[in-house]
Short mmCIF file of C-alpha atoms and ligand atoms in Angstrom, two decimals:
data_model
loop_
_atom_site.label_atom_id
_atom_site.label_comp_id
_atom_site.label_asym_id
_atom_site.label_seq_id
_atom_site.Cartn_x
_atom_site.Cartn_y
_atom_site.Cartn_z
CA UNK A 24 0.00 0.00 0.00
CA UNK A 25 1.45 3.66 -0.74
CA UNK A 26 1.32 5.61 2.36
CA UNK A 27 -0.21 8.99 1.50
CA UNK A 28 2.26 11.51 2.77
CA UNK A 29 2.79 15.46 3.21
CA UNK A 30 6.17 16.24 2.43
CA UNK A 31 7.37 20.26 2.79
CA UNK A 32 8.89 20.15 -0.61
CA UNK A 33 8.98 19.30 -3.76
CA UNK A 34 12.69 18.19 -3.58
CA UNK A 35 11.67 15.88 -0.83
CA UNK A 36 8.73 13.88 -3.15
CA UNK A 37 11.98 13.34 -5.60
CA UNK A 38 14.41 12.05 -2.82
CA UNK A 39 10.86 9.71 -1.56
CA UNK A 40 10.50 8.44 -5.00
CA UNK A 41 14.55 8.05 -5.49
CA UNK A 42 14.58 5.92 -2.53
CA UNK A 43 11.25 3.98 -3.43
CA UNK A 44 13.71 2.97 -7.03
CA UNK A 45 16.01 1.94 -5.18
CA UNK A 46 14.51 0.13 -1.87
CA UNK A 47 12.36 -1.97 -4.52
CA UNK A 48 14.85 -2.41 -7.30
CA UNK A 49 18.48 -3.06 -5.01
CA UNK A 50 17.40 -4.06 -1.76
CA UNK A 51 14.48 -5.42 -1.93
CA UNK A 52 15.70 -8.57 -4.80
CA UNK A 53 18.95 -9.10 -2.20
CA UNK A 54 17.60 -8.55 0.88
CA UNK A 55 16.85 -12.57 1.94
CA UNK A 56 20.18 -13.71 0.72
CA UNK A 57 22.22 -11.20 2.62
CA UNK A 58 20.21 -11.99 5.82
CA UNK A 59 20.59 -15.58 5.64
CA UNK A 60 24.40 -15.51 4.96
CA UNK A 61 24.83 -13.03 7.54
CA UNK A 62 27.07 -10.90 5.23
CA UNK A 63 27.80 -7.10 5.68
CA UNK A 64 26.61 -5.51 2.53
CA UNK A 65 29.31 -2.67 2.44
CA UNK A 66 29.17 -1.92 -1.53
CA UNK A 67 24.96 -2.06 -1.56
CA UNK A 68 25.84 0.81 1.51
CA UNK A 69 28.49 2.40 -1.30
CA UNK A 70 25.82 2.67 -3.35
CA UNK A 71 23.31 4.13 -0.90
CA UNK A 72 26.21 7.13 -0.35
CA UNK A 73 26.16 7.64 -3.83
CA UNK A 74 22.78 8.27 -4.35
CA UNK A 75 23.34 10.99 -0.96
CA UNK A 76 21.73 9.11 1.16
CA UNK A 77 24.20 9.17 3.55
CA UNK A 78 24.24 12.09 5.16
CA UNK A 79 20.91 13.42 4.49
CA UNK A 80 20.10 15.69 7.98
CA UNK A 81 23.60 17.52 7.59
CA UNK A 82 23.67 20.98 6.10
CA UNK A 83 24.80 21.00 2.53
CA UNK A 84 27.57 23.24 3.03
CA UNK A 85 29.25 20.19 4.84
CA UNK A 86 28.57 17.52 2.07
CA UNK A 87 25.15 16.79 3.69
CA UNK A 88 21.91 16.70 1.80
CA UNK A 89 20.32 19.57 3.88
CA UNK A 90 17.39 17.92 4.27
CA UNK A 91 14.83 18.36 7.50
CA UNK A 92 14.78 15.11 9.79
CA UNK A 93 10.82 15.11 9.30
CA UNK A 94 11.85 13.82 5.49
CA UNK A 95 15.20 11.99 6.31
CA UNK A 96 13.44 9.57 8.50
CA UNK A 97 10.77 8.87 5.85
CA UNK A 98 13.99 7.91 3.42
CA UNK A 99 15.11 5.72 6.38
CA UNK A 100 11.40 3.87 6.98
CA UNK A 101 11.41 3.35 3.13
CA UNK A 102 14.72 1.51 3.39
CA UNK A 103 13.74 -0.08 6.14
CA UNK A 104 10.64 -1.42 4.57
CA UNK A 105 13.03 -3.16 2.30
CA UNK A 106 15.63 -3.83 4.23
CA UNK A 107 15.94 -3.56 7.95
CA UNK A 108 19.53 -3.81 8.65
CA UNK A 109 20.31 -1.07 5.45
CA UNK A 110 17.87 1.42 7.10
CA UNK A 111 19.72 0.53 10.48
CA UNK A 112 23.47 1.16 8.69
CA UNK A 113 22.36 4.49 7.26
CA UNK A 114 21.08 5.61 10.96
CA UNK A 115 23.88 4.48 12.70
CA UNK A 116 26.22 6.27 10.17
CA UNK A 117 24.41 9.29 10.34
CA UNK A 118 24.74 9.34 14.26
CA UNK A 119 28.24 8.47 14.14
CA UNK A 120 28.79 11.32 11.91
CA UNK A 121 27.25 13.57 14.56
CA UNK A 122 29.85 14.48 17.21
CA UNK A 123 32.20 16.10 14.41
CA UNK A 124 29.60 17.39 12.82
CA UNK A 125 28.24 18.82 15.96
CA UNK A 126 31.73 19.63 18.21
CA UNK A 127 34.28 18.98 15.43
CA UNK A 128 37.46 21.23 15.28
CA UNK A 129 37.70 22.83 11.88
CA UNK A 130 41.24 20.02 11.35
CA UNK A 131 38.19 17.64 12.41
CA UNK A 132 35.28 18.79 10.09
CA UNK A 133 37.36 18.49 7.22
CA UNK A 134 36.67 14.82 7.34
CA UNK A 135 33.02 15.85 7.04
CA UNK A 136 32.49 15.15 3.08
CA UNK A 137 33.65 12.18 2.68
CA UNK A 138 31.61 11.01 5.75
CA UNK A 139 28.61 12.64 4.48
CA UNK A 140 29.30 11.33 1.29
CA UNK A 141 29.45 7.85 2.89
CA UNK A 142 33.17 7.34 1.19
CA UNK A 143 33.78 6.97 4.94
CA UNK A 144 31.83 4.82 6.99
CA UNK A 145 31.17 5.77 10.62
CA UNK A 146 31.32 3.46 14.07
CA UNK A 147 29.53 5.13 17.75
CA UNK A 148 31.11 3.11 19.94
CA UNK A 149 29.57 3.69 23.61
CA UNK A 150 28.40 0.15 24.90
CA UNK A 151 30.85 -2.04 27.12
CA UNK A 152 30.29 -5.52 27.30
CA UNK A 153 29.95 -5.04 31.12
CA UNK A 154 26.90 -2.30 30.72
CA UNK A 155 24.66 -0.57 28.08
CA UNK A 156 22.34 1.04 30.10
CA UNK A 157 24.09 2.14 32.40
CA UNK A 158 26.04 4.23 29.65
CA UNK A 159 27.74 6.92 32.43
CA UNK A 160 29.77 3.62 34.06
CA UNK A 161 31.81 2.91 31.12
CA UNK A 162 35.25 1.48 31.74
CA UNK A 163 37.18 2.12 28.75
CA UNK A 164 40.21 4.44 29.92
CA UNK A 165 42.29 6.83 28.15
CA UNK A 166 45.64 7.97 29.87
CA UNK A 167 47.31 11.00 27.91
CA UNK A 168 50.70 11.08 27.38
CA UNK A 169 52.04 14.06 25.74
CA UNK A 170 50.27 14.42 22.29
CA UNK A 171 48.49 10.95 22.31
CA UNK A 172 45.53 8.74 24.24
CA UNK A 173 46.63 5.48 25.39
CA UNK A 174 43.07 3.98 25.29
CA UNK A 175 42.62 0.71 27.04
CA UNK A 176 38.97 -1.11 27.56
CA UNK A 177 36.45 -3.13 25.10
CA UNK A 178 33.41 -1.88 23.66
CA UNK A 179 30.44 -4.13 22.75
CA UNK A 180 27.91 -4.34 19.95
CA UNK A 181 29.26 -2.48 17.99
CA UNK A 182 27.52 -2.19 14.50
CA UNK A 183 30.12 -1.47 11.43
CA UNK A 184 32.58 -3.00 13.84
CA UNK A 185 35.53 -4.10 11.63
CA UNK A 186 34.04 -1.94 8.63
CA UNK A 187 33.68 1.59 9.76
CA UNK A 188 36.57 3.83 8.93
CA UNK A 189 36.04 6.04 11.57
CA UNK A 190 35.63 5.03 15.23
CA UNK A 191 33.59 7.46 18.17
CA UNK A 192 35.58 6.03 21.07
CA UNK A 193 33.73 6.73 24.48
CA UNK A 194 36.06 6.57 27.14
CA UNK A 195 36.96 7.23 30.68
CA UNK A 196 39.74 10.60 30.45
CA UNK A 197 38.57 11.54 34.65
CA UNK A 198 36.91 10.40 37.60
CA UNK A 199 33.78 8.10 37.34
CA UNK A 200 30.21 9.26 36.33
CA UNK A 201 29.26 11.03 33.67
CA UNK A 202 31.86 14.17 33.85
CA UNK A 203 34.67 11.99 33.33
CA UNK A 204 33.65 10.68 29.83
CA UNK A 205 35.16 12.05 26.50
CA UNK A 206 34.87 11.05 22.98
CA UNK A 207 37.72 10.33 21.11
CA UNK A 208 37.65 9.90 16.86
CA UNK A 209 39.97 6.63 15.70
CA UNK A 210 40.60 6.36 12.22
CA UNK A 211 40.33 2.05 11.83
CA UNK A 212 44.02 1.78 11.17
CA UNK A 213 44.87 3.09 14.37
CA UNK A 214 47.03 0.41 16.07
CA UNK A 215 45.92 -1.75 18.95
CA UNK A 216 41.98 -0.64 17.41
CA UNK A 217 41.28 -4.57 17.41
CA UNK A 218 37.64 -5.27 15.95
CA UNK A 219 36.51 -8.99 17.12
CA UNK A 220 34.47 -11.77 15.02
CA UNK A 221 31.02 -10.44 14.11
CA UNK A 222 28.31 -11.37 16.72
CA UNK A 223 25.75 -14.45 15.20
CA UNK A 224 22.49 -12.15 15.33
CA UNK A 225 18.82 -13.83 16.14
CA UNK A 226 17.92 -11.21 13.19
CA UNK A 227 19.23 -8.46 11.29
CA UNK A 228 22.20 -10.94 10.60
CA UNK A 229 23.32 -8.66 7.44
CA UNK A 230 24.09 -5.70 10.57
CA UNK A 231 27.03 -8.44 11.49
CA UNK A 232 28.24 -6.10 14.63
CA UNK A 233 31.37 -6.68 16.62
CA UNK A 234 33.34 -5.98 19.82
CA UNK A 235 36.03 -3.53 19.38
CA UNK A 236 39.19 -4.10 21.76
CA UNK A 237 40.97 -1.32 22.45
CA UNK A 238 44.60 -2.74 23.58
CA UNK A 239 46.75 0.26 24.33
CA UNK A 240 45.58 2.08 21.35
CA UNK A 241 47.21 5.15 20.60
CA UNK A 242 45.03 8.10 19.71
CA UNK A 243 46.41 11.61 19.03
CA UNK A 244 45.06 13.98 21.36
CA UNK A 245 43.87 16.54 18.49
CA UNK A 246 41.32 13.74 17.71
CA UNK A 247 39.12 14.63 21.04
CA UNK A 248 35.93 15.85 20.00
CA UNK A 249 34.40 18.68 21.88
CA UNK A 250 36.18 19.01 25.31
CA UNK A 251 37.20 16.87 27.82
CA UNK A 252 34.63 15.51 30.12
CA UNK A 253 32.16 16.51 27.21
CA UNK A 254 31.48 13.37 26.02
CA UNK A 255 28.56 11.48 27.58
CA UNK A 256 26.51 14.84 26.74
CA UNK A 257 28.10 14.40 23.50
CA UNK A 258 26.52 10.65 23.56
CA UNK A 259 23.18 11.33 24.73
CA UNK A 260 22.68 13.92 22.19
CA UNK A 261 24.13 11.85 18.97
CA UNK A 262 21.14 9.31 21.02
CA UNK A 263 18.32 11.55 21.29
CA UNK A 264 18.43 11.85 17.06
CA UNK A 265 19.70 7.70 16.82
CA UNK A 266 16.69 6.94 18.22
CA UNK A 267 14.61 8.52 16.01
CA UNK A 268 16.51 6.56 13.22
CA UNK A 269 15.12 3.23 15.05
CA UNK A 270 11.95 4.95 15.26
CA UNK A 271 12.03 5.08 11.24
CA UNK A 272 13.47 1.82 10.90
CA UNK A 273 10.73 -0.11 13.34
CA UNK A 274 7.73 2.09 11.26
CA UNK A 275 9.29 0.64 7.62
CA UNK A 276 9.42 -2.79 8.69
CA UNK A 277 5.73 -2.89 10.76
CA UNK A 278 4.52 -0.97 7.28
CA UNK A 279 5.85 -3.86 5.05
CA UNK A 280 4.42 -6.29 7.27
CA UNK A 281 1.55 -4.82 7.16
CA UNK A 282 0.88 -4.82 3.64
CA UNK A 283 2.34 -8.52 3.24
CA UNK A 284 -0.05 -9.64 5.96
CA UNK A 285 -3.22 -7.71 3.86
CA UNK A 286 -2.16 -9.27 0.79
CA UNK A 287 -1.66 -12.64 1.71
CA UNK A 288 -5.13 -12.36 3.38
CA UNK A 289 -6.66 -10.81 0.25
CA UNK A 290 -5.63 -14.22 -1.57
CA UNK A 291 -5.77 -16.83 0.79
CA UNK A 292 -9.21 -18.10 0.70
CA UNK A 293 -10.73 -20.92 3.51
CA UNK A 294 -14.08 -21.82 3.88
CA UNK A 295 -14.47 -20.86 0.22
CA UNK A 296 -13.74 -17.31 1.16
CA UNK A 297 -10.51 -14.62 1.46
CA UNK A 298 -9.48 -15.28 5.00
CA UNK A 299 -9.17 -11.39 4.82
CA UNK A 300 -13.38 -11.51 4.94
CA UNK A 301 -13.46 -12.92 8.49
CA UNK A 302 -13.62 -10.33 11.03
CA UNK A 303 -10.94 -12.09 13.53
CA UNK A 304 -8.37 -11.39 10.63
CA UNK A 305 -9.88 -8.55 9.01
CA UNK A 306 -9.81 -6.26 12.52
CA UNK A 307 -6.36 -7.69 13.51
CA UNK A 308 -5.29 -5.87 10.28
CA UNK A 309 -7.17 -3.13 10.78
CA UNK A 310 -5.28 -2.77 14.28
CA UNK A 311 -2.17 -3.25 12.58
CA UNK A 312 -2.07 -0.55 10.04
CA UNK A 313 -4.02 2.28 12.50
CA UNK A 314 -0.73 1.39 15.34
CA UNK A 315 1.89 1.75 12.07
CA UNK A 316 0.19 5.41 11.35
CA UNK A 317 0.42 6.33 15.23
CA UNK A 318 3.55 5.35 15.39
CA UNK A 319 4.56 6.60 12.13
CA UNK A 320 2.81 10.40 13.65
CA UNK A 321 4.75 10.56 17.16
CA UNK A 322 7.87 9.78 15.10
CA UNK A 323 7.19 12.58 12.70
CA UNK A 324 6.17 14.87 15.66
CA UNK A 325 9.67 14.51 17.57
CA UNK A 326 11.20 15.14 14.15
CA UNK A 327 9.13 18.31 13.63
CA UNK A 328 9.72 19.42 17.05
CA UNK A 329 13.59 18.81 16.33
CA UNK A 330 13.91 20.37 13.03
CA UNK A 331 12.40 23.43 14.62
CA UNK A 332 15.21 23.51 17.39
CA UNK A 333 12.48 23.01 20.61
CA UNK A 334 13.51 19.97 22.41
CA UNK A 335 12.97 16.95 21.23
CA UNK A 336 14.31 14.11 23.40
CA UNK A 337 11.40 12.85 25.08
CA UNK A 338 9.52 13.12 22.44
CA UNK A 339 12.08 10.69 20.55
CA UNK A 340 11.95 8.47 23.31
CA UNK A 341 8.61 7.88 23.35
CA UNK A 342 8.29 7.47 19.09
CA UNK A 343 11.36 5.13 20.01
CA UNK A 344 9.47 3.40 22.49
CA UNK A 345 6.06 3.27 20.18
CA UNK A 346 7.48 2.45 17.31
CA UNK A 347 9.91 -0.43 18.52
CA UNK A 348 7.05 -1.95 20.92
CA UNK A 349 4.57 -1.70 17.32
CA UNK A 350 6.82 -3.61 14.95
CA UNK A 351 7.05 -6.24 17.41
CA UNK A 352 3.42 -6.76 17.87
CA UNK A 353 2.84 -6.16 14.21
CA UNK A 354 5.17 -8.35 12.89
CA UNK A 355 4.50 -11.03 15.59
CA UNK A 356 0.86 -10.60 14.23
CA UNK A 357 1.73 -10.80 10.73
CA UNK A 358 2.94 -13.96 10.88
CA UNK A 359 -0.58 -14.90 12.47
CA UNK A 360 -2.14 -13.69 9.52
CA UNK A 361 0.01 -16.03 7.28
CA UNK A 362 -0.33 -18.95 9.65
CA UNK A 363 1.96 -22.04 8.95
CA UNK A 364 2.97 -20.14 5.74
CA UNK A 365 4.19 -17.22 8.51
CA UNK A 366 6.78 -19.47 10.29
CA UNK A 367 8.71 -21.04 7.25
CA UNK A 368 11.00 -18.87 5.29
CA UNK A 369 9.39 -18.93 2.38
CA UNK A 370 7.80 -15.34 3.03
CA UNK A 371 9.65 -12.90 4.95
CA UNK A 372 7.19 -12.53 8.10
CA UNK A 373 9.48 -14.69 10.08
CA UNK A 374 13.05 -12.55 9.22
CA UNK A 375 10.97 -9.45 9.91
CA UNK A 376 9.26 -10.98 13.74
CA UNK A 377 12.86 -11.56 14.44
CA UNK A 378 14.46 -7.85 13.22
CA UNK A 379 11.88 -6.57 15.28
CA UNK A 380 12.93 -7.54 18.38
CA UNK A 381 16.05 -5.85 18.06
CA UNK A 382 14.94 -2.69 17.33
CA UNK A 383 13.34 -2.89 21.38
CA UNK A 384 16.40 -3.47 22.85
CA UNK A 385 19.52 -1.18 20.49
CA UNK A 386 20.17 2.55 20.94
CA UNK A 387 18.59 2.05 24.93
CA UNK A 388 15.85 -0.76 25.63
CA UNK A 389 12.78 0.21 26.09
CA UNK A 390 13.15 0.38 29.72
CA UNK A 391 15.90 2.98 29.53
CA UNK A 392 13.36 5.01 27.04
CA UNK A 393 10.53 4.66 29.97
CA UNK A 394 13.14 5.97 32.15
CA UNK A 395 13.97 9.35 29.76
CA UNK A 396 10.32 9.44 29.94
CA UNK A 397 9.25 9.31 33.33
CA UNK A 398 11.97 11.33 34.75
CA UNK A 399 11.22 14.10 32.24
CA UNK A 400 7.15 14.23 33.88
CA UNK A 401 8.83 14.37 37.52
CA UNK A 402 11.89 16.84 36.89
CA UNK A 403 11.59 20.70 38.17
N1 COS B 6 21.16 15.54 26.03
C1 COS B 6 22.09 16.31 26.61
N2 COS B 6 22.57 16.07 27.85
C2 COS B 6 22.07 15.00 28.52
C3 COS B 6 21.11 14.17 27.96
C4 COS B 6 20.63 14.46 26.68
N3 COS B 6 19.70 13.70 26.08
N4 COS B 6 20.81 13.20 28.85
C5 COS B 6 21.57 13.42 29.94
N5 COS B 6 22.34 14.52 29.71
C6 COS B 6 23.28 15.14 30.66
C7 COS B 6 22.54 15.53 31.93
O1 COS B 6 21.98 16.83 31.80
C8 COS B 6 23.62 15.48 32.96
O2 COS B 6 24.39 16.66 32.87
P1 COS B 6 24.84 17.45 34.22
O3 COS B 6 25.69 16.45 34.96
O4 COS B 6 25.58 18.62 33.68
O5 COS B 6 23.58 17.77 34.93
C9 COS B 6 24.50 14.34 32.50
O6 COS B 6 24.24 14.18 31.10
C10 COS B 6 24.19 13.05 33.20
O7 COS B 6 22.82 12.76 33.01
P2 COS B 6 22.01 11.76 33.93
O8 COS B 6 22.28 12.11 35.37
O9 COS B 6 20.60 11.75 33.47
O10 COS B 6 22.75 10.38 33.60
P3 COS B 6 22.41 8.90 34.04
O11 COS B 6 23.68 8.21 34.33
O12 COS B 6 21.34 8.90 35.07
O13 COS B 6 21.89 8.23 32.66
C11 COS B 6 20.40 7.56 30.94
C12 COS B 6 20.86 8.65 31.94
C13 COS B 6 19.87 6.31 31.61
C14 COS B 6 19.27 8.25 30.18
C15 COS B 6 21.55 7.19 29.99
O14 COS B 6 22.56 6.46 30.68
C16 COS B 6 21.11 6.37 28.81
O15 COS B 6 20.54 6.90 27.86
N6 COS B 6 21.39 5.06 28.83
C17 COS B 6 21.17 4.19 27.69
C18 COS B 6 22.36 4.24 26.79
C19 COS B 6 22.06 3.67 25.47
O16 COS B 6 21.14 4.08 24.79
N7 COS B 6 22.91 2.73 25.05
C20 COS B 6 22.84 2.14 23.78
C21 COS B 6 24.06 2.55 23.03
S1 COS B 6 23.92 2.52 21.33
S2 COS B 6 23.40 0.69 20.87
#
């Protein structure tokens, strides 16, 4: 089904259609093969930069596409709707690209283009194997010494670990807590940067992420982004716009299920009529498609609010929380609708029940976004 949508310009119907091409003409024939090898597709991604696709929310003057986020996360669910763990790459690489973007030096932003421009593919690299909620207790320690970090520690699940380029190392430069966090930029050659085997995934097994071991890896000290001490607000607020990427990504996938579900229902006759006719199926679909459009508003709503500079954070945590909690019901009803035919891999119901589960859990669990939220209704 084509979602009916209001787009602020004309330029942004183009870049919709663009992306329709190629979600339904690349990813869409390649998706299932990629997923069940569990390979990174790093030259489908090349091709995804090429079309600019890569750096969409960044101001063109940087080698960004100077587009709102209210139409960057509609590219993102149209990916998604082809390809989960695509829409995922092009989220996380736009929030990697966000602390230089946001408190590069100028020596820093000159990177910018070819990140933008997806020549350079990004790594946010906050999670310890030890904690991921608890994002403020992170062990990973850099010592300076003279014009270099000495950075020491492992970070977990780490998606484009082993293929990024560039690395946002989160790491311990003071005391504990929060103040003593900075972020540190690590080009992948940087020695004693030591990405693991990729993680076997339940889903999304094309994402392939990795732990990164940092072994006395030597930094230079004019690669700290933004001050020292700076970095966990650094983190939260490269977060606050991730999540709205896995907002995007959960929408696209519930949407496609959505419309697989409906057609399958449309054909699928028993008791000599479309199963679609019976109102057990027909209202579970209806259910479906109205929680893909809420979700699909709150997400667009946070964007809004964000591309008009008002804060926007819990208002992304809640479209996080939605949308996530949505695709899991709507997939895990999708493959109700399809029955037996649901669980085999013949149809993609089952790959997309599974993707969704992720989506509740990366870039803070649904927990952690209940906790943004609640704590923003009780703060002074
Ligand atoms: N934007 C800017 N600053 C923020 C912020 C945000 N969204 N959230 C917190 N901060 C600031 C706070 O203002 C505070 O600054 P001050 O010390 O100057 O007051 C500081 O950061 C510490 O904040 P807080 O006390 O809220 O930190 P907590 O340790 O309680 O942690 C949560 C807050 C739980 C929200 C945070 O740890 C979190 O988001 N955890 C999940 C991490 C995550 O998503 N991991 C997945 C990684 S990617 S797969």
């Amino acid at each position: 089904m084509t979602v009916e949508r209001i787009l602020p310009t004309e330029e942004a119907y183009e870049l919709l259609g663009l992306t329709r091409e190629i979600a339904q003409g690349e990813l869409a024939p390649q998706v299932a093969r990629y997923e069940q090898k569990g390979e990174f597709p790093r030259d489908i991604l090349r091709t995804i930069g090429r079309a600019g696709l890569l750096g969409l929310p960044y101001p063109e003057a940087d080698g960004g596409g100077g587009q709102p986020y209210e139409v960057y996360l509609q590219v993102l669910e149209i990916l998604a709707s082809s390809w989960v763990a695509i829409a995922e790459a092009v989220s996380v690489h736009t929030l990697s690209c966000f602390p230089v973007a946001a408190f590069g030096t100028e020596r820093q932003r000159k990177s910018l283009p070819e990140m933008l421009g997806g020549e350079l593919l990004g790594a946010y690299c906050l999670s310890e194997p030890q904690g991921g909620s608890d994002a403020a207790a992170l062990a990973t320690r850099a010592v300076r010494e003279v014009d270099e970090y000495v950075v020491t520690g492992t970070k977990a699940w780490i998606t484009h670990g082993g293929r990024a380029d560039f690395y946002n190392i989160f790491c311990r430069t003071g005391g504990p807590g929060p103040g003593g966090i900075s972020c540190l930029l690590a080009d992948a050659a940087t020695g004693g940067l030591l990405p693991q085997a990729p993680e076997r995934l339940m889903g999304l097994r094309s994402s392939a992420p990795a732990q990164i071991v940092l072994d006395g890896a030597r930094i230079p000290a004019d690669r700290l982004v933004g001050e020292e001490g700076g970095g966990f607000r650094i983190a939260m607020q490269a977060l606050d716009a991730g999540r709205l990427g896995i907002a995007a990504c959960a929408v696209g996938l519930a949407q496609a299920a959505v419309d697989y579900a409906a057609a399958y229902a449309k054909e699928r006759t028993q008791f000599g009529k479309p199963i679609a006719s019976f109102q057990g199926l027909g209202f579970m679909l209806a259910d479906m498609a109205t929680q893909v459009s809420a979700a699909r508003a709150l997400m667009l709503e946070a964007a809004r609010l964000k591309d008009a500079g008002r804060p926007f954070s819990t208002e992304a945590a809640k479209a996080k929380l939605f949308a996530t909690d949505v695709a899991m019901k709507v997939t895990t009803d999708a493959v109700q609708v399809l029955g037996g035919s649901g669980y085999v891999n013949d149809h993609p119901a089952e790959r997309w029940f599974r993707e969704a589960k992720v989506l509740q859990i990366v870039e803070g669990t649904n927990q952690i976004q209940r906790l943004v939220i609640s704590r923003s209704l009780t703060r002074d």
